[in-house]
PDB file of C-alpha atoms and ligand atoms in Angstrom:
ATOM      1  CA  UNK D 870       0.000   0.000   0.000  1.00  0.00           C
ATOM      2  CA  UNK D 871       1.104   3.280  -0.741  1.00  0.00           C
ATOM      3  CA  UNK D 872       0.045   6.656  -0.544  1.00  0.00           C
ATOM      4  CA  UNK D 873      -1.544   8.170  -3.882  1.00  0.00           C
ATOM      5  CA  UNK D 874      -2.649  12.070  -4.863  1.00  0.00           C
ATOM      6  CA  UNK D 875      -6.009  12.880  -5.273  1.00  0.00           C
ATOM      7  CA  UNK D 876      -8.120  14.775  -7.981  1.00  0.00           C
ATOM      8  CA  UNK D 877      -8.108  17.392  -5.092  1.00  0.00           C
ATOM      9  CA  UNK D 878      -4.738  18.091  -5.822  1.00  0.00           C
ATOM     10  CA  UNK D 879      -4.694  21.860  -6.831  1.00  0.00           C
ATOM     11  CA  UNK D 880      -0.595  21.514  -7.962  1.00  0.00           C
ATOM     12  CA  UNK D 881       0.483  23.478  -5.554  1.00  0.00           C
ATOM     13  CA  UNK D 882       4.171  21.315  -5.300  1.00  0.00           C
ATOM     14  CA  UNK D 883       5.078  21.432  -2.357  1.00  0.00           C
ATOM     15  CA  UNK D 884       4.967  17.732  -1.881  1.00  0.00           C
ATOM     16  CA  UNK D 885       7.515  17.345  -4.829  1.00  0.00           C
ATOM     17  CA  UNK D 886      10.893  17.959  -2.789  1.00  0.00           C
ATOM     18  CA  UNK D 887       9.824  16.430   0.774  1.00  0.00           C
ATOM     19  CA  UNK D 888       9.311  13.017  -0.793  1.00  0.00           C
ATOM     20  CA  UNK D 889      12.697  11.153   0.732  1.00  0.00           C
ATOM     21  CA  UNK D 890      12.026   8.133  -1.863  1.00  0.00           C
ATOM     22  CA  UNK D 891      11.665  10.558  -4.914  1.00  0.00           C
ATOM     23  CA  UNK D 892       8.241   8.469  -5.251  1.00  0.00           C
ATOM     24  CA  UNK D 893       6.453  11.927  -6.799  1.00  0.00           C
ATOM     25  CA  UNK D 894       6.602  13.372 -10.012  1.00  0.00           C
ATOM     26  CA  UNK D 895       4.591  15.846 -12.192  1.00  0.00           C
ATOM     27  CA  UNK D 896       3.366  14.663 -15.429  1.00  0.00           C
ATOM     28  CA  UNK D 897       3.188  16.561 -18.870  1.00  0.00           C
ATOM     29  CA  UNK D 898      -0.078  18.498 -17.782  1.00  0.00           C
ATOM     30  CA  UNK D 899       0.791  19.539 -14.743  1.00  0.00           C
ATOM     31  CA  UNK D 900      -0.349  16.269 -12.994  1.00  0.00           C
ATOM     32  CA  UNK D 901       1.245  14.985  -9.494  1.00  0.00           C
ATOM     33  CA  UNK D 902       1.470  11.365  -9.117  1.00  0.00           C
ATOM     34  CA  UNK D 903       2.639   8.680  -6.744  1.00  0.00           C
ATOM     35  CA  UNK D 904       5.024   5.773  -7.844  1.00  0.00           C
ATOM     36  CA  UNK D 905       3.527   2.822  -5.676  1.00  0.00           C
ATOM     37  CA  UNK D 906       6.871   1.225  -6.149  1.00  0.00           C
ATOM     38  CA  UNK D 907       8.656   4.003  -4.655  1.00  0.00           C
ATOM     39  CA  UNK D 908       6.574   5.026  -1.983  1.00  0.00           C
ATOM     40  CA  UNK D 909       7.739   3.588   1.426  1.00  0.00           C
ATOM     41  CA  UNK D 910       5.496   5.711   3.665  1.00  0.00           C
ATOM     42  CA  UNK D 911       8.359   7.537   4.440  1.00  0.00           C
ATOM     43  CA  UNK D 912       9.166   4.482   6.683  1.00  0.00           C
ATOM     44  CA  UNK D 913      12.795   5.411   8.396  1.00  0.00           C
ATOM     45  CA  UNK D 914      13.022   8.332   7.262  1.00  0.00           C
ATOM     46  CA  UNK D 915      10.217  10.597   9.231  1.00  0.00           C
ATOM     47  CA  UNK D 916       7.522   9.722  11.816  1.00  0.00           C
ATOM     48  CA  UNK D 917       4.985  10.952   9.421  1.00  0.00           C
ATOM     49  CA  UNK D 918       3.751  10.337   5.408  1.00  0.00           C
ATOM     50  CA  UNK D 919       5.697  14.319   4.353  1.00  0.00           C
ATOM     51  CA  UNK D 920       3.259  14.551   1.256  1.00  0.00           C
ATOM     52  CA  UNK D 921       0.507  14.218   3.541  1.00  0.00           C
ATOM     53  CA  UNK D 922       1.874  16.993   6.099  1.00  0.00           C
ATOM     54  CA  UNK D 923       2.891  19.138   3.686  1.00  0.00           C
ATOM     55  CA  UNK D 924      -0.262  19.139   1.756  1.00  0.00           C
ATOM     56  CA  UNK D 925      -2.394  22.284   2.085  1.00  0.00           C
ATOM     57  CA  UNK D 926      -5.307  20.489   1.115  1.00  0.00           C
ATOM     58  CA  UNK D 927      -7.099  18.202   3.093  1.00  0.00           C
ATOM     59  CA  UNK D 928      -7.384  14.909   1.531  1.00  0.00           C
ATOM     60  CA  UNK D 929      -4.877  15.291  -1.314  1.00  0.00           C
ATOM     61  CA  UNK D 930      -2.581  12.523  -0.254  1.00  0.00           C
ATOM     62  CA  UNK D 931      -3.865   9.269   1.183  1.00  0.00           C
ATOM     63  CA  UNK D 932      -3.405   5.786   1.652  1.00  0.00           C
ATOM     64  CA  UNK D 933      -4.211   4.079  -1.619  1.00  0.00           C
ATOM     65  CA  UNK D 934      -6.994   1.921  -0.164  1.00  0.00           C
ATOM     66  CA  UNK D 935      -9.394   5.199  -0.057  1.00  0.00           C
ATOM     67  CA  UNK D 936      -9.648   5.236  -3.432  1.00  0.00           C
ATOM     68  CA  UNK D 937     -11.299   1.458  -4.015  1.00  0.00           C
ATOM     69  CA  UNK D 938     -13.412   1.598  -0.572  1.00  0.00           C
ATOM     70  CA  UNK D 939     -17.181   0.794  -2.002  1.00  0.00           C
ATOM     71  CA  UNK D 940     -19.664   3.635  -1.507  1.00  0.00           C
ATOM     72  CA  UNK D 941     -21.747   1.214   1.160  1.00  0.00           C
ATOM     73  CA  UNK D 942     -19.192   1.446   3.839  1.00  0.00           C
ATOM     74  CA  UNK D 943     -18.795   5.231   3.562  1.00  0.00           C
ATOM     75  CA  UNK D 944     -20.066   5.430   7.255  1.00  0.00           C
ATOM     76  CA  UNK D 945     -17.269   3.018   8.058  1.00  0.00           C
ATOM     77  CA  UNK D 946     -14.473   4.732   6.492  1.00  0.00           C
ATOM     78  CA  UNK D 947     -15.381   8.033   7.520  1.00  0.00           C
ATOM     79  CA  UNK D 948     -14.982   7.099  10.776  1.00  0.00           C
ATOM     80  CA  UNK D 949     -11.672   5.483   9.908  1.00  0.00           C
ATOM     81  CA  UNK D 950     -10.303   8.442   8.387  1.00  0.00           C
ATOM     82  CA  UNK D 951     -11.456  10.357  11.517  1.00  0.00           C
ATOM     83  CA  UNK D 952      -9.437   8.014  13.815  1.00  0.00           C
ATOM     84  CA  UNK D 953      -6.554   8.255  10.981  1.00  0.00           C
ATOM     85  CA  UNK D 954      -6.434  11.999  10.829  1.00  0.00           C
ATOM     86  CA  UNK D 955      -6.524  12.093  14.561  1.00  0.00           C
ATOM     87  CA  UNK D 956      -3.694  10.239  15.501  1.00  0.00           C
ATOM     88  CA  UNK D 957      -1.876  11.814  12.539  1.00  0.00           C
ATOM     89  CA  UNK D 958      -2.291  15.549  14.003  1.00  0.00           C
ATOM     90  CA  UNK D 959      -1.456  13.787  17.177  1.00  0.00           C
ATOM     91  CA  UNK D 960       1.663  12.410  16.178  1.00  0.00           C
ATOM     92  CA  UNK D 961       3.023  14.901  13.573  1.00  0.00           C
ATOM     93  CA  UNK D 962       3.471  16.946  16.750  1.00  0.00           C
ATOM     94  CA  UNK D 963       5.309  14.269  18.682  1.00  0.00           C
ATOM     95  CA  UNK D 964       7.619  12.509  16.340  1.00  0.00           C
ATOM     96  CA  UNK D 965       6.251   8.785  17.518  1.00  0.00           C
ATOM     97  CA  UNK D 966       7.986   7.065  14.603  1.00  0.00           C
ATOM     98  CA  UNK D 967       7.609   3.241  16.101  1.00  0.00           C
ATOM     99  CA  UNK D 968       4.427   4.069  17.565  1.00  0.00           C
ATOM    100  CA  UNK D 969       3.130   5.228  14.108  1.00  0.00           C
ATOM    101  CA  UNK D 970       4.244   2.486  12.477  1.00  0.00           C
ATOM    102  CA  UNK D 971       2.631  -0.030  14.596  1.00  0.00           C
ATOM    103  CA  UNK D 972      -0.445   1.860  13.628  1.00  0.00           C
ATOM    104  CA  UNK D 973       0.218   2.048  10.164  1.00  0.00           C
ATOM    105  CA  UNK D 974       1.123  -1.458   9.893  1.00  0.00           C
ATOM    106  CA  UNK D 975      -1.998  -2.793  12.059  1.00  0.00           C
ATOM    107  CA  UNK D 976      -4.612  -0.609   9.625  1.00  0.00           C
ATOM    108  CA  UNK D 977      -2.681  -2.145   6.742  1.00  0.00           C
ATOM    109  CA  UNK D 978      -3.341  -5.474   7.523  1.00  0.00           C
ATOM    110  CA  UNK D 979      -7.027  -4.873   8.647  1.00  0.00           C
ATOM    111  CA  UNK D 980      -7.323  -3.004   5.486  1.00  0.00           C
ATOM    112  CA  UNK D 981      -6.298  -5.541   3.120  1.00  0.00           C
ATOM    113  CA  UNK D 982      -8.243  -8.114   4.856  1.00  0.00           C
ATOM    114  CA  UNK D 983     -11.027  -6.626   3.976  1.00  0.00           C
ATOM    115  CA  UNK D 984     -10.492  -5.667   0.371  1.00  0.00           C
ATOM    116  CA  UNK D 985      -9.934  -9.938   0.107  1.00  0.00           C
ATOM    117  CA  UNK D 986     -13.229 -10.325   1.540  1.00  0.00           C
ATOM    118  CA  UNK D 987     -14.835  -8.096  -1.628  1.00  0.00           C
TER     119      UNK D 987
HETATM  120  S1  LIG J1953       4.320   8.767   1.910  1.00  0.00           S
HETATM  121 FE1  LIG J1953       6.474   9.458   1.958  1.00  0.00          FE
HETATM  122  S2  LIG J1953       7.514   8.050   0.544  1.00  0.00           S
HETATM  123 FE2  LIG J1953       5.326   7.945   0.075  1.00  0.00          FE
HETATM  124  S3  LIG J1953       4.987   9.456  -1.542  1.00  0.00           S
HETATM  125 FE3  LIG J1953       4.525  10.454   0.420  1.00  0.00          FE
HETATM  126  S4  LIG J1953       6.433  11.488   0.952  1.00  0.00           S
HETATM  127 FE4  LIG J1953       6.963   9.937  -0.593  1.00  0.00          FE
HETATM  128  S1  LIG J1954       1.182  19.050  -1.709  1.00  0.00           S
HETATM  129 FE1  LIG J1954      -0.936  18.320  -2.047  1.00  0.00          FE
HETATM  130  S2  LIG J1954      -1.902  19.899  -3.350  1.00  0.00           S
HETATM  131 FE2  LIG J1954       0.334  20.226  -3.431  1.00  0.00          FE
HETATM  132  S3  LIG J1954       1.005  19.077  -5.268  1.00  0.00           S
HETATM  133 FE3  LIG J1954       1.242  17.698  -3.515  1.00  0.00          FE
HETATM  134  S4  LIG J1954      -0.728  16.554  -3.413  1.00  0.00           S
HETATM  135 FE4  LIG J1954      -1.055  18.338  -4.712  1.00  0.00          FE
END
């Protein structure tokens, strides 16, 4: 799973030069982009996703499993991404890199488990 940008994006770029894997890029037409491949969630390098922190837009960068969720559990996943941008406020003021990944890595699996099950 990796993070991916949005159609919310409005370009502003500032995500471009934080990325420590040089996962983003900017296409022909002005279009940023996330190279799943590349993308590590910043993972030993900062305690926090830095396209997501950076991002003056709200839901610009996400994790990639937001954008296949089925409309049904909307209720379900706006909760989820309450509890996500929570503890993500929470901890891009305290620097808890193990703690975060813990947490990244337990909605991960729970995540995946039930894209399977669909
Ligand atoms: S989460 Fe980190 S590694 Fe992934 S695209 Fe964003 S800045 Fe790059
Ligand atoms: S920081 Fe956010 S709005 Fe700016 S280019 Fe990156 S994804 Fe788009």
């Amino acid at each position: 799973m990796s993070y991916v940008i949005s159609d919310n994006c409005i370009a502003c770029g500032s995500c471009l030069s934080q990325c420590p894997t040089g996962a983003i890029s900017q296409n022909d037409n002005g279009k940023f982009a996330i190279d799943p491949n590349a993308c590590n969630h910043c993972v030993g390098f900062y305690g926090v996703p830095q396209c997501m922190s950076v991002c003056p837009t709200k839901d610009s960068c996400s994790p990639s499993l937001a954008s296949v969720i089925p409309a049904t559990e909307g209720k379900y996943w706006d909760r989820w991404f309450g509890t996500y941008e929570h503890l993500t406020a929470r901890l891009q003021a305290k620097q808890e890199t193990r703690y975060w990944q813990n947490w990244f890595d337990v909605y991960s699996e729970k995540l995946e488990r039930l894209m399977v099950s669909h």
